[in-house]
Amino acid sequence: MRWRVRPALPALKLTGAVLLVVLAALFATDAVAVAVASVAGAVLAVWGFRDLLAPERLAADPSGLTVLTGFAGRRHIPWSAVEKISVDRRGHAGIRSETLEIDAGDSLHLFTKNDLGAPVEEVAEALEGVRA
């Protein structure tokens, strides 16, 4: 089983980066504002390119999990090293967020619905099914 970023997400990030820089160049009168917008656009572009280079965030098979680490690296975690798979739900100011947490003892891996392209509750259930 594999979970990946939805294809529209990197396109949205890259479009936002271009728009941010173009709008700053057209309407900003202050050099500092243009510089800040350019840096923000560059960060957004790098984030979008990461989604294009490594769209798969999580994979599971009978031997264990493979998670994305760093910019575009991969790490295999055997099921014996996975201590807990849970969904963390939080609400603040009327906004609810859910995060899939995979506790591998020495590391904690967090994934959102945007990372996985699927509801985190469904992914957690699927992982428990593969684990069993």
PDB file of N, CA and C in Angstrom, residues 58-96:
ATOM      1  N   LEU A  58       4.463   7.629   2.302  1.00  0.00           N
ATOM      2  CA  LEU A  58       4.368   6.466   3.176  1.00  0.00           C
ATOM      3  C   LEU A  58       4.014   5.242   2.351  1.00  0.00           C
ATOM      4  N   ALA A  59       4.663   4.128   2.641  1.00  0.00           N
ATOM      5  CA  ALA A  59       4.348   2.847   2.001  1.00  0.00           C
ATOM      6  C   ALA A  59       4.401   1.770   3.074  1.00  0.00           C
ATOM      7  N   ALA A  60       3.554   0.759   2.910  1.00  0.00           N
ATOM      8  CA  ALA A  60       3.521  -0.339   3.878  1.00  0.00           C
ATOM      9  C   ALA A  60       3.467  -1.662   3.129  1.00  0.00           C
ATOM     10  N   ASP A  61       4.180  -2.638   3.666  1.00  0.00           N
ATOM     11  CA  ASP A  61       4.135  -3.997   3.144  1.00  0.00           C
ATOM     12  C   ASP A  61       4.322  -4.942   4.333  1.00  0.00           C
ATOM     13  N   PRO A  62       4.271  -6.225   4.126  1.00  0.00           N
ATOM     14  CA  PRO A  62       4.390  -7.149   5.262  1.00  0.00           C
ATOM     15  C   PRO A  62       5.697  -7.022   6.050  1.00  0.00           C
ATOM     16  N   SER A  63       6.748  -6.471   5.442  1.00  0.00           N
ATOM     17  CA  SER A  63       8.019  -6.343   6.162  1.00  0.00           C
ATOM     18  C   SER A  63       8.106  -5.087   7.020  1.00  0.00           C
ATOM     19  N   GLY A  64       7.283  -4.077   6.713  1.00  0.00           N
ATOM     20  CA  GLY A  64       7.326  -2.850   7.506  1.00  0.00           C
ATOM     21  C   GLY A  64       6.865  -1.641   6.728  1.00  0.00           C
ATOM     22  N   LEU A  65       7.298  -0.475   7.189  1.00  0.00           N
ATOM     23  CA  LEU A  65       6.921   0.800   6.597  1.00  0.00           C
ATOM     24  C   LEU A  65       8.117   1.444   5.920  1.00  0.00           C
ATOM     25  N   THR A  66       7.859   2.202   4.893  1.00  0.00           N
ATOM     26  CA  THR A  66       8.872   3.055   4.281  1.00  0.00           C
ATOM     27  C   THR A  66       8.343   4.473   4.357  1.00  0.00           C
ATOM     28  N   VAL A  67       9.116   5.357   5.004  1.00  0.00           N
ATOM     29  CA  VAL A  67       8.687   6.738   5.203  1.00  0.00           C
ATOM     30  C   VAL A  67       9.674   7.684   4.529  1.00  0.00           C
ATOM     31  N   LEU A  68       9.161   8.842   4.174  1.00  0.00           N
ATOM     32  CA  LEU A  68      10.003   9.888   3.604  1.00  0.00           C
ATOM     33  C   LEU A  68      10.740  10.567   4.746  1.00  0.00           C
ATOM     34  N   THR A  69      12.046  10.748   4.589  1.00  0.00           N
ATOM     35  CA  THR A  69      12.838  11.460   5.594  1.00  0.00           C
ATOM     36  C   THR A  69      13.658  12.535   4.899  1.00  0.00           C
ATOM     37  N   GLY A  70      13.900  13.614   5.612  1.00  0.00           N
ATOM     38  CA  GLY A  70      14.672  14.696   5.031  1.00  0.00           C
ATOM     39  C   GLY A  70      13.966  15.288   3.832  1.00  0.00           C
ATOM     40  N   PHE A  71      14.745  15.762   2.873  1.00  0.00           N
ATOM     41  CA  PHE A  71      14.153  16.396   1.703  1.00  0.00           C
ATOM     42  C   PHE A  71      13.496  15.372   0.784  1.00  0.00           C
ATOM     43  N   ALA A  72      14.203  14.304   0.461  1.00  0.00           N
ATOM     44  CA  ALA A  72      13.629  13.297  -0.425  1.00  0.00           C
ATOM     45  C   ALA A  72      14.196  11.909  -0.147  1.00  0.00           C
ATOM     46  N   GLY A  73      14.671  11.674   1.084  1.00  0.00           N
ATOM     47  CA  GLY A  73      15.225  10.376   1.438  1.00  0.00           C
ATOM     48  C   GLY A  73      14.150   9.397   1.879  1.00  0.00           C
ATOM     49  N   ARG A  74      14.502   8.165   1.989  1.00  0.00           N
ATOM     50  CA  ARG A  74      13.579   7.112   2.412  1.00  0.00           C
ATOM     51  C   ARG A  74      14.197   6.340   3.579  1.00  0.00           C
ATOM     52  N   ARG A  75      13.324   5.863   4.449  1.00  0.00           N
ATOM     53  CA  ARG A  75      13.769   5.039   5.572  1.00  0.00           C
ATOM     54  C   ARG A  75      12.795   3.885   5.728  1.00  0.00           C
ATOM     55  N   HIS A  76      13.330   2.672   5.781  1.00  0.00           N
ATOM     56  CA  HIS A  76      12.493   1.495   6.018  1.00  0.00           C
ATOM     57  C   HIS A  76      12.467   1.209   7.512  1.00  0.00           C
ATOM     58  N   ILE A  77      11.272   1.013   8.030  1.00  0.00           N
ATOM     59  CA  ILE A  77      11.089   0.709   9.457  1.00  0.00           C
ATOM     60  C   ILE A  77      10.397  -0.641   9.551  1.00  0.00           C
ATOM     61  N   PRO A  78      11.059  -1.642  10.120  1.00  0.00           N
ATOM     62  CA  PRO A  78      10.390  -2.941  10.264  1.00  0.00           C
ATOM     63  C   PRO A  78       9.235  -2.834  11.265  1.00  0.00           C
ATOM     64  N   TRP A  79       8.231  -3.693  11.098  1.00  0.00           N
ATOM     65  CA  TRP A  79       7.075  -3.648  11.994  1.00  0.00           C
ATOM     66  C   TRP A  79       7.481  -3.830  13.445  1.00  0.00           C
ATOM     67  N   SER A  80       8.535  -4.593  13.702  1.00  0.00           N
ATOM     68  CA  SER A  80       8.972  -4.807  15.090  1.00  0.00           C
ATOM     69  C   SER A  80       9.436  -3.514  15.753  1.00  0.00           C
ATOM     70  N   ALA A  81       9.848  -2.529  14.969  1.00  0.00           N
ATOM     71  CA  ALA A  81      10.305  -1.249  15.519  1.00  0.00           C
ATOM     72  C   ALA A  81       9.165  -0.249  15.704  1.00  0.00           C
ATOM     73  N   VAL A  82       7.999  -0.532  15.115  1.00  0.00           N
ATOM     74  CA  VAL A  82       6.858   0.382  15.229  1.00  0.00           C
ATOM     75  C   VAL A  82       6.165   0.120  16.562  1.00  0.00           C
ATOM     76  N   GLU A  83       6.231   1.117  17.441  1.00  0.00           N
ATOM     77  CA  GLU A  83       5.629   0.967  18.760  1.00  0.00           C
ATOM     78  C   GLU A  83       4.152   1.330  18.779  1.00  0.00           C
ATOM     79  N   LYS A  84       3.783   2.344  17.980  1.00  0.00           N
ATOM     80  CA  LYS A  84       2.408   2.822  18.037  1.00  0.00           C
ATOM     81  C   LYS A  84       2.029   3.534  16.747  1.00  0.00           C
ATOM     82  N   ILE A  85       0.809   3.292  16.292  1.00  0.00           N
ATOM     83  CA  ILE A  85       0.219   4.021  15.174  1.00  0.00           C
ATOM     84  C   ILE A  85      -1.062   4.642  15.715  1.00  0.00           C
ATOM     85  N   SER A  86      -1.144   5.964  15.654  1.00  0.00           N
ATOM     86  CA  SER A  86      -2.321   6.627  16.215  1.00  0.00           C
ATOM     87  C   SER A  86      -2.681   7.861  15.391  1.00  0.00           C
ATOM     88  N   VAL A  87      -3.901   8.338  15.630  1.00  0.00           N
ATOM     89  CA  VAL A  87      -4.370   9.563  14.996  1.00  0.00           C
ATOM     90  C   VAL A  87      -4.531  10.604  16.094  1.00  0.00           C
ATOM     91  N   ASP A  88      -3.854  11.723  15.946  1.00  0.00           N
ATOM     92  CA  ASP A  88      -3.938  12.823  16.904  1.00  0.00           C
ATOM     93  C   ASP A  88      -4.932  13.846  16.364  1.00  0.00           C
ATOM     94  N   ARG A  89      -5.958  14.110  17.150  1.00  0.00           N
ATOM     95  CA  ARG A  89      -6.977  15.087  16.759  1.00  0.00           C
ATOM     96  C   ARG A  89      -6.880  16.284  17.690  1.00  0.00           C
ATOM     97  N   ARG A  90      -6.836  17.453  17.097  1.00  0.00           N
ATOM     98  CA  ARG A  90      -6.760  18.686  17.876  1.00  0.00           C
ATOM     99  C   ARG A  90      -7.699  19.714  17.290  1.00  0.00           C
ATOM    100  N   GLY A  91      -8.243  20.533  18.160  1.00  0.00           N
ATOM    101  CA  GLY A  91      -9.090  21.618  17.708  1.00  0.00           C
ATOM    102  C   GLY A  91      -8.671  22.902  18.396  1.00  0.00           C
ATOM    103  N   HIS A  92      -8.651  23.985  17.629  1.00  0.00           N
ATOM    104  CA  HIS A  92      -8.299  25.284  18.184  1.00  0.00           C
ATOM    105  C   HIS A  92      -8.941  26.359  17.321  1.00  0.00           C
ATOM    106  N   ALA A  93      -9.622  27.261  17.961  1.00  0.00           N
ATOM    107  CA  ALA A  93     -10.268  28.391  17.273  1.00  0.00           C
ATOM    108  C   ALA A  93     -11.212  27.919  16.157  1.00  0.00           C
ATOM    109  N   GLY A  94     -11.898  26.809  16.409  1.00  0.00           N
ATOM    110  CA  GLY A  94     -12.853  26.315  15.432  1.00  0.00           C
ATOM    111  C   GLY A  94     -12.249  25.539  14.285  1.00  0.00           C
ATOM    112  N   ILE A  95     -10.948  25.324  14.314  1.00  0.00           N
ATOM    113  CA  ILE A  95     -10.272  24.574  13.253  1.00  0.00           C
ATOM    114  C   ILE A  95      -9.838  23.233  13.818  1.00  0.00           C
ATOM    115  N   ARG A  96     -10.189  22.170  13.126  1.00  0.00           N
ATOM    116  CA  ARG A  96      -9.839  20.826  13.583  1.00  0.00           C
ATOM    117  C   ARG A  96      -8.738  20.257  12.698  1.00  0.00           C
TER     118      ARG A  96
END
